[in-house]
XYZ file of C-alpha atoms in Angstrom:
588
model
C -9.793 -15.190 -23.851
C -6.819 -13.649 -25.630
C -4.120 -12.406 -23.263
C -2.748 -9.940 -25.809
C -5.002 -8.385 -28.382
C -3.439 -5.024 -29.122
C -5.771 -4.241 -32.009
C -8.975 -5.041 -30.158
C -8.987 -3.553 -26.689
C -10.139 -0.379 -24.955
C -7.630 2.469 -24.682
C -7.566 5.576 -22.515
C -6.427 8.942 -23.843
C -2.766 9.086 -22.822
C -2.066 12.802 -23.174
C -4.468 15.616 -22.362
C -4.558 19.392 -22.716
C -5.811 21.352 -19.714
C -7.275 24.769 -20.599
C -7.872 26.998 -17.588
C -10.581 29.610 -18.081
C -11.946 31.962 -15.454
C -15.318 30.158 -15.346
C -14.303 26.580 -16.199
C -11.574 24.027 -16.745
C -11.535 22.266 -20.110
C -9.779 18.932 -20.629
C -9.268 17.641 -24.184
C -7.518 14.597 -25.605
C -4.447 15.557 -27.645
C -5.008 12.678 -30.087
C -8.761 13.453 -30.408
C -9.399 17.180 -29.741
C -13.155 16.674 -30.043
C -13.047 14.283 -27.063
C -13.065 15.834 -23.611
C -15.139 17.573 -20.971
C -15.470 20.821 -19.047
C -15.838 21.427 -15.310
C -17.596 24.575 -14.167
C -15.687 26.765 -11.728
C -19.020 28.040 -10.419
C -20.786 24.845 -9.331
C -18.251 22.106 -10.158
C -20.586 20.352 -12.580
C -19.193 18.377 -15.502
C -20.410 19.044 -19.075
C -19.538 17.486 -22.421
C -17.538 19.436 -24.966
C -19.525 21.625 -27.337
C -18.471 23.777 -30.267
C -18.426 26.887 -28.079
C -16.775 25.309 -25.005
C -13.299 26.659 -25.740
C -14.236 30.126 -26.992
C -12.170 32.891 -25.437
C -8.580 32.929 -24.228
C -7.588 30.549 -21.418
C -5.293 31.953 -18.753
C -3.140 28.849 -18.989
C -2.745 25.739 -21.182
C -0.789 22.771 -19.860
C -0.282 19.086 -20.591
C -1.503 16.478 -18.139
C -1.415 12.684 -18.366
C -4.697 11.710 -16.803
C -7.509 12.626 -14.438
C -7.452 10.573 -11.231
C -10.827 11.845 -10.026
C -12.770 14.660 -8.415
C -13.720 15.453 -4.822
C -16.202 17.942 -3.390
C -15.234 19.930 -0.295
C -16.988 22.821 1.435
C -15.649 25.479 -0.935
C -16.375 23.513 -4.097
C -14.970 20.796 -6.334
C -11.335 19.836 -6.867
C -9.996 17.737 -9.724
C -6.908 15.539 -9.290
C -4.672 15.682 -12.372
C -1.634 13.500 -13.096
C 1.046 16.032 -13.990
C 4.010 13.709 -14.581
C 4.556 9.990 -15.120
C 7.316 7.445 -15.688
C 7.152 4.288 -17.796
C 8.333 1.425 -15.574
C 7.891 -1.629 -17.793
C 5.256 -3.682 -19.538
C 2.532 -6.057 -18.411
C 1.610 -8.674 -21.024
C 2.978 -6.335 -23.684
C 1.183 -3.186 -22.484
C 3.156 -0.194 -21.127
C 2.836 0.451 -17.378
C 3.332 3.892 -15.831
C 4.033 5.158 -12.344
C 2.479 8.424 -11.181
C 5.348 10.784 -10.384
C 3.327 13.880 -9.458
C -0.318 14.910 -9.057
C -2.045 18.200 -8.394
C -5.500 19.177 -7.148
C -7.069 22.009 -9.160
C -9.917 24.093 -7.786
C -12.998 24.146 -10.020
C -15.962 25.282 -7.938
C -16.863 27.895 -5.347
C -19.436 26.087 -3.226
C -23.150 26.722 -2.924
C -22.776 29.547 -0.355
C -20.134 31.625 1.453
C -18.323 29.835 4.271
C -18.433 30.975 7.879
C -15.249 31.193 9.969
C -15.555 27.642 11.300
C -16.078 26.224 7.807
C -13.126 28.204 6.444
C -10.950 26.663 9.139
C -12.264 23.186 8.283
C -11.697 23.781 4.566
C -8.095 24.798 5.266
C -7.624 21.492 7.095
C -9.133 19.524 4.204
C -6.866 21.330 1.728
C -3.869 20.410 3.863
C -4.972 16.784 3.581
C -5.268 17.071 -0.207
C -1.661 18.323 -0.272
C -0.658 15.086 1.452
C -2.692 13.067 -1.070
C -0.736 14.678 -3.912
C 2.431 12.945 -2.672
C 0.862 9.463 -2.307
C 3.565 6.900 -3.203
C 3.342 3.741 -5.296
C 0.541 4.514 -7.780
C 0.555 2.628 -11.100
C -1.687 2.385 -14.150
C -1.906 1.541 -17.853
C -3.728 3.328 -20.656
C -4.356 0.038 -22.448
C -5.172 -2.638 -19.890
C -6.209 -3.268 -16.321
C -3.491 -4.271 -13.835
C -5.657 -4.948 -10.771
C -6.696 -8.480 -11.835
C -4.139 -11.311 -11.564
C -3.264 -13.417 -14.601
C -5.144 -16.582 -13.616
C -8.367 -14.726 -12.874
C -7.908 -12.512 -15.930
C -7.535 -15.492 -18.237
C -10.817 -16.989 -17.033
C -12.884 -13.864 -17.670
C -15.315 -13.882 -20.578
C -14.305 -13.039 -24.142
C -14.735 -9.347 -24.795
C -13.581 -8.376 -21.314
C -10.727 -6.243 -22.666
C -13.125 -4.347 -24.928
C -14.850 -2.925 -21.855
C -13.754 0.450 -20.434
C -10.720 -0.104 -18.223
C -12.562 0.951 -15.061
C -15.067 -1.841 -15.721
C -12.237 -4.364 -16.134
C -10.745 -3.472 -12.750
C -11.221 -5.241 -9.415
C -12.671 -2.523 -7.118
C -10.801 -3.956 -4.127
C -7.509 -2.805 -5.651
C -8.557 0.534 -7.216
C -6.981 3.236 -5.038
C -9.108 6.066 -6.506
C -12.419 4.196 -6.790
C -14.265 6.791 -4.673
C -13.073 9.871 -6.564
C -13.799 8.465 -10.051
C -17.517 8.068 -9.282
C -18.480 11.448 -10.756
C -16.520 10.713 -13.938
C -18.348 7.378 -14.221
C -21.723 9.075 -13.759
C -20.857 11.381 -16.660
C -19.856 8.424 -18.887
C -16.306 9.694 -19.477
C -14.957 6.180 -20.079
C -11.972 7.297 -22.151
C -10.696 9.454 -19.284
C -11.297 7.198 -16.248
C -7.978 5.704 -15.107
C -8.060 3.209 -12.224
C -4.908 3.603 -10.125
C -3.310 0.671 -8.345
C -1.368 1.341 -5.145
C 1.385 -1.113 -4.371
C 4.479 -1.916 -6.370
C 5.503 -2.785 -9.916
C 9.026 -4.131 -10.448
C 10.444 -5.868 -13.508
C 13.817 -7.272 -14.544
C 15.539 -9.455 -17.134
C 17.128 -12.830 -16.388
C 19.847 -14.073 -18.748
C 19.686 -17.723 -17.609
C 21.515 -20.254 -19.809
C 20.495 -19.537 -23.389
C 17.053 -17.923 -23.666
C 16.400 -14.846 -21.504
C 13.367 -14.500 -19.256
C 11.452 -11.570 -17.796
C 10.341 -11.518 -14.181
C 7.732 -9.042 -12.941
C 6.485 -8.366 -9.410
C 3.095 -6.702 -8.950
C 1.828 -5.957 -5.452
C -1.800 -4.846 -5.140
C -2.853 -3.054 -1.946
C -6.463 -3.595 -0.911
C -8.546 -0.463 -0.377
C -11.033 -2.109 1.991
C -9.057 -1.206 5.141
C -6.649 1.346 3.801
C -4.472 3.264 6.214
C -1.235 3.825 8.085
C 0.723 1.405 10.236
C -0.482 2.340 13.722
C -3.987 3.563 12.863
C -5.122 0.599 10.807
C -4.375 -2.674 12.569
C -6.192 -5.996 12.554
C -9.558 -6.341 10.846
C -12.881 -4.523 10.782
C -16.219 -6.199 11.467
C -16.542 -7.151 7.798
C -13.342 -9.212 8.037
C -11.194 -6.846 5.950
C -7.589 -6.908 7.178
C -5.262 -3.913 7.305
C -2.251 -3.853 4.954
C -3.781 -6.640 2.858
C -1.698 -7.079 -0.285
C -1.834 -9.562 -3.140
C 1.611 -10.079 -4.681
C 1.930 -11.705 -8.095
C 5.260 -12.894 -9.474
C 5.098 -13.255 -13.266
C 7.690 -15.074 -15.354
C 7.846 -14.948 -19.171
C 10.130 -17.365 -20.984
C 10.171 -18.552 -24.616
C 6.416 -18.083 -25.091
C 5.460 -19.441 -21.651
C 3.884 -17.168 -19.019
C 3.599 -18.213 -15.380
C 2.051 -16.545 -12.349
C 2.577 -17.227 -8.648
C 0.344 -15.529 -6.071
C 0.867 -14.850 -2.371
C -1.075 -12.630 0.028
C -0.277 -10.844 3.273
C -2.466 -9.046 5.780
C -2.696 -7.999 9.401
C -3.834 -10.638 11.929
C -7.619 -10.587 11.309
C -8.686 -10.072 14.909
C -9.961 -6.797 16.344
C -6.901 -5.205 17.946
C -5.090 -1.892 18.195
C -1.674 -0.420 18.997
C -2.092 3.262 19.841
C 1.024 5.442 19.569
C 2.156 7.008 22.859
C 5.814 7.973 22.178
C 6.959 4.442 23.084
C 9.156 2.781 20.481
C 6.878 -0.257 20.665
C 3.419 0.683 22.032
C 1.384 -1.967 23.837
C -0.863 -4.203 21.759
C -4.465 -4.278 22.873
C -6.740 -7.134 21.827
C -10.370 -5.994 21.805
C -12.582 -8.854 22.913
C -15.610 -8.372 20.691
C -18.618 -10.656 20.431
C -18.135 -10.716 16.636
C -14.459 -11.785 16.708
C -15.097 -15.357 15.549
C -17.313 -14.080 12.725
C -14.662 -11.541 11.698
C -12.022 -14.269 11.308
C -14.493 -16.508 9.508
C -15.490 -13.733 7.077
C -11.861 -12.934 6.310
C -10.893 -16.489 5.445
C -14.160 -17.206 3.631
C -13.235 -14.400 1.236
C -9.760 -15.905 0.721
C -11.176 -19.382 0.100
C -13.596 -17.956 -2.461
C -10.870 -16.009 -4.260
C -7.887 -18.341 -4.099
C -8.979 -21.783 -2.928
C -7.079 -23.722 -0.255
C -5.437 -21.295 2.162
C -2.485 -21.810 4.510
C -2.093 -19.099 7.157
C 1.572 -18.622 8.152
C 1.941 -16.620 11.379
C 5.490 -15.254 11.819
C 4.949 -13.413 15.109
C 6.901 -13.907 18.349
C 5.605 -16.374 20.922
C 6.235 -14.171 23.958
C 5.178 -10.731 25.193
C 2.367 -8.794 23.515
C 2.999 -10.491 20.206
C 2.712 -13.865 21.897
C -0.688 -12.990 23.360
C -1.942 -11.850 19.963
C -0.535 -14.960 18.298
C -2.233 -17.215 20.873
C -5.557 -15.454 20.319
C -5.151 -15.878 16.553
C -4.300 -19.574 16.944
C -7.343 -20.111 19.164
C -9.666 -18.612 16.542
C -8.037 -20.589 13.737
C -8.833 -23.841 15.543
C -12.480 -23.072 14.776
C -11.799 -23.047 11.005
C -11.161 -26.619 9.810
C -10.867 -25.531 6.158
C -7.793 -23.366 6.766
C -4.419 -24.685 7.898
C -2.688 -22.496 10.491
C 1.101 -22.649 10.876
C 2.933 -20.770 13.627
C 6.612 -19.957 12.975
C 8.449 -17.649 15.402
C 10.686 -15.921 12.852
C 12.803 -13.975 15.340
C 13.460 -16.990 17.550
C 14.285 -19.391 14.710
C 15.949 -17.109 12.172
C 17.554 -14.531 14.489
C 21.281 -14.198 15.254
C 22.283 -14.900 11.657
C 20.323 -18.148 11.357
C 18.366 -17.092 8.275
C 18.859 -20.527 6.695
C 16.416 -21.818 9.305
C 13.586 -20.454 7.180
C 13.952 -23.788 5.413
C 12.293 -25.252 8.524
C 9.155 -23.306 7.669
C 9.275 -24.525 4.091
C 9.677 -28.114 5.243
C 6.541 -27.731 7.335
C 4.380 -26.351 4.522
C 6.111 -27.864 1.469
C 3.409 -30.424 0.740
C 0.654 -27.792 0.689
C 2.903 -25.365 -1.172
C 3.672 -27.835 -3.953
C 0.039 -28.941 -4.248
C -1.088 -25.315 -4.625
C 1.370 -24.860 -7.487
C 1.259 -21.910 -9.896
C -0.549 -20.785 -13.034
C 1.122 -21.574 -16.371
C 0.205 -20.713 -19.951
C 1.809 -22.402 -22.952
C 3.066 -20.662 -26.111
C -0.361 -21.057 -27.755
C -2.211 -19.583 -24.796
C -3.290 -22.961 -23.465
C -3.574 -23.534 -19.700
C -0.879 -25.998 -18.605
C -1.251 -25.585 -14.827
C -3.388 -23.685 -12.324
C -2.641 -22.368 -8.853
C -5.074 -24.054 -6.476
C -4.566 -22.166 -3.247
C -2.503 -19.472 -1.584
C -0.081 -18.916 1.302
C -1.212 -16.053 3.546
C 1.726 -14.682 5.559
C 1.658 -12.234 8.428
C 3.856 -10.790 11.132
C 2.764 -7.737 13.149
C 3.192 -5.108 10.423
C 3.176 -7.603 7.515
C 6.271 -5.835 6.183
C 9.756 -7.006 7.118
C 9.504 -10.626 8.283
C 6.690 -11.179 5.818
C 8.710 -9.831 2.897
C 11.679 -12.057 3.722
C 9.414 -15.104 3.903
C 7.500 -14.309 0.728
C 10.698 -13.776 -1.251
C 11.952 -17.184 -0.106
C 8.726 -18.915 -1.197
C 8.725 -16.988 -4.489
C 12.256 -18.241 -5.180
C 11.173 -21.829 -4.550
C 8.261 -21.418 -6.971
C 10.408 -19.714 -9.625
C 12.893 -22.596 -9.598
C 10.056 -25.070 -10.164
C 8.591 -22.966 -12.982
C 11.921 -22.598 -14.796
C 12.482 -26.341 -14.547
C 8.989 -26.997 -15.912
C 9.469 -24.812 -19.037
C 12.919 -26.228 -19.805
C 15.041 -23.249 -18.786
C 16.591 -25.247 -15.911
C 17.497 -28.866 -15.460
C 16.097 -30.697 -12.454
C 19.183 -29.780 -10.397
C 19.436 -26.110 -11.414
C 18.192 -23.214 -9.292
C 18.259 -19.421 -9.595
C 20.901 -19.030 -6.860
C 23.435 -20.787 -9.144
C 23.325 -17.829 -11.552
C 24.863 -14.935 -9.636
C 23.732 -12.030 -11.834
C 20.194 -13.377 -12.252
C 19.915 -14.127 -8.536
C 20.946 -10.553 -7.750
C 18.241 -9.262 -10.097
C 15.632 -11.443 -8.397
C 16.644 -10.305 -4.904
C 16.748 -6.637 -5.942
C 13.171 -6.829 -7.222
C 11.975 -8.194 -3.885
C 13.970 -5.643 -1.854
C 12.617 -2.714 -3.860
C 9.086 -4.094 -3.678
C 9.421 -4.442 0.098
C 10.687 -0.875 0.371
C 7.802 0.523 -1.623
C 4.978 -1.147 0.267
C 6.698 -0.281 3.565
C 6.812 3.409 2.578
C 3.080 3.299 1.836
C 2.107 1.764 5.178
C 4.837 2.724 7.654
C 6.459 5.799 6.094
C 9.954 4.254 5.923
C 11.994 1.747 3.964
C 11.632 -1.918 4.904
C 13.828 -3.471 7.586
C 15.736 -6.761 7.162
C 16.544 -5.888 3.538
C 19.906 -7.648 3.945
C 18.191 -10.965 4.679
C 16.549 -10.836 1.256
C 19.637 -9.631 -0.583
C 22.478 -11.454 1.195
C 20.810 -14.080 3.385
C 22.365 -12.427 6.465
C 22.576 -9.056 8.174
C 25.598 -6.832 7.546
C 26.827 -3.899 9.617
C 25.777 -1.453 6.882
C 22.375 -3.140 6.842
C 22.009 -2.770 10.606
C 22.782 0.953 10.324
C 20.197 1.363 7.532
C 17.668 -0.577 9.597
C 18.340 1.762 12.516
C 17.750 4.847 10.378
C 14.597 3.331 8.899
C 13.350 2.472 12.391
C 13.882 6.093 13.502
C 12.052 7.339 10.418
C 9.196 4.930 11.151
C 9.050 6.132 14.759
C 8.817 9.780 13.687
C 6.099 9.221 11.076
C 4.059 6.905 13.292
C 4.089 9.322 16.243
C 3.974 12.736 14.583
C 2.632 12.408 11.020
C 0.383 9.388 10.654
C -2.717 10.945 12.188
C -2.766 13.484 9.355
C -1.838 10.816 6.802
C -4.729 8.653 8.011
C -7.158 11.561 7.669
C -5.908 12.182 4.119
C -6.463 8.514 3.248
C -9.943 8.493 4.810
C -10.895 11.645 2.908
C -9.713 10.466 -0.516
C -11.110 6.937 -0.105
C -14.584 8.117 0.898
C -14.531 6.767 4.453
C -15.174 10.364 5.478
C -17.510 12.582 3.428
C -17.330 16.366 3.712
C -20.666 17.962 4.638
C -21.853 21.387 5.721
C -22.505 21.797 9.417
C -20.494 21.100 12.580
C -17.610 18.692 11.886
C -17.930 15.324 13.645
C -14.409 15.551 15.011
C -12.573 17.381 17.774
C -11.797 20.885 16.456
C -8.232 21.078 17.823
C -6.567 19.415 14.853
C -3.078 20.714 15.545
C -2.560 19.504 19.083
C 0.294 17.175 18.042
C 2.026 20.079 16.341
C 1.427 22.441 19.287
C 2.489 20.088 22.097
C 5.527 18.666 20.327
C 7.647 21.859 20.037
C 6.937 22.799 23.671
C 7.773 19.330 24.957
C 10.895 19.181 22.764
C 12.064 22.632 23.889
C 11.626 21.730 27.562
C 13.497 18.459 27.165
C 16.364 19.912 25.121
C 16.634 22.946 27.394
C 16.592 20.808 30.517
C 19.218 18.403 29.170
C 21.431 21.300 28.034
C 21.299 23.106 31.393
C 21.829 19.809 33.228
C 24.933 18.985 31.168
C 26.393 22.467 31.780
C 25.795 22.344 35.533
C 27.169 18.795 35.719
C 30.413 20.024 34.154
C 30.668 22.602 36.919
C 29.421 20.325 39.683
C 32.889 19.563 40.934
C 33.738 23.246 41.495
C 31.496 23.885 44.519
C 28.500 22.526 46.398
C 26.159 25.136 44.922
C 26.888 23.951 41.362
C 26.331 20.356 42.462
C 22.943 21.204 43.991
C 22.008 23.172 40.827
C 22.802 20.197 38.625
C 20.667 17.927 40.798
C 17.752 20.344 40.577
C 18.097 20.620 36.781
C 18.400 16.860 36.390
C 15.316 16.318 38.558
C 13.353 18.921 36.599
C 14.380 17.331 33.288
C 13.395 13.885 34.531
C 10.060 15.333 35.624
C 9.474 16.858 32.212
C 10.369 13.546 30.557
C 7.927 11.701 32.792
C 5.233 14.314 32.054
C 5.806 14.011 28.303
C 5.720 10.220 28.472
C 2.550 10.128 30.567
C 0.852 12.433 28.053
C 2.248 10.579 25.049
C -1.135 9.884 23.472
C -2.054 13.566 23.630
C 1.258 14.638 22.087
C 1.169 12.150 19.205
C -0.580 12.860 15.935
C -3.904 11.063 15.653
C -6.664 10.974 13.051
C -9.636 13.321 13.497
C -12.039 12.358 10.717
C -12.766 8.692 11.373
C -10.460 7.725 14.242
C -10.060 3.972 14.665
C -12.185 1.911 12.300
């Protein structure tokens, strides 16, 4: 098939007018005013535009840049509109945009009045929609799909790009696949925009004579979507949490190459429930289906990518060690997948980042045989990638990102040598400005996918950028770790509910909610616990300053210190009750 065919492919309407009437919302394409649809504010139903649809005076007219979908709650239907965007680069010649802001608009009043319990539930759902509006890392194109990697895309049948973009997309990587269903049912192909969550980074390399473009696309799977502490391991279908396909594209002098890697949580059934500890205990759930879960996960990888090498970067002691041993034991049952254990912290800690070469030495033969995908200037296939490296640590963020960037650099050097940009002894690290561009792309990509899963920037950014940790980097890591701790303990329960609601894992229905009604217990316990701790510490410090004056002050300070310690122990023992946890689906 043709990779670029700008005159013969499906296009979405890129700019829309939103007319807000008292009884309906009307959305029309700016470039084709006769194209559009209306949503009733009475029953939330969608109707095609007619000659009399826009009669009367709307209360407001605004410009929007796409409709991400619709969702029905107790009080009616809400439509998610993209209200601002930013062009971030091109993919195979087509402009790519990042969603900068979204807004839910009410367009329906429900089938009946709500009782007090339902009003309270609706308020909770609306709070979740507010969180959805600030979802980070959403990308799209009006002219092409970006969820399918280059090698797979090239092998699709002729005419693929003439299909509506939502039909081109891989459902596994469509963030809004649940909320576009009603638009699909109403055949609004020109308005249905699949959104990819992940990262899109691009930069220019000057090289020796002819410049090159390097692009990083990370695609987050929606099969086990969630936050760091509430979506760990795999489900019974073998879908791993934080599963991401990362594609590094290189364009040089008519050549286009693609190198794929994947990451994902250890595909066992395990959990790590927040309890105010900085590092909560890992709990491996011994399920009768565990072996099948691992088998299903890797069967899917073998079908999609071919030969798979599983690189496990976890520690070999403590909780991580137990999880790693359990993973290794299950992998022994899969002869078609090579499992490699590499204790990143033990081998690359204390400034020994160069020891990551030891990992490469161990997998180099498989890595080189897997190769990369390469197209020639005439669109001919010159090479194919025949397998994939699957990397994981515990979060599949920091150690994984460092490792993947190292392997991506190795592949890029080989590609640039193959297309004649480098001699056989050249490598990207010899070109200081280009090497900085490459490292920056990987750092920013790591930051973005970390924000989506953990709520903070990535750690170990210095290892990618400088090959060692600096003092400034350690300080940034400390701040990011604190941010992660706060989000994981006090925000991620709500964030997980928002994700479950928008992805269709939880469907709103009339009747008693299938979750515990006290949704704000984390918010109610936290201020009380914090006030007691701060008050106790303050009084203790004051009495300690006076303790030397007389025996009574000394006894008072001991009492205050004991009371504060008691409060701290009480808070810690009730950590799970104090922390924010999901209410809609819980652990899946």
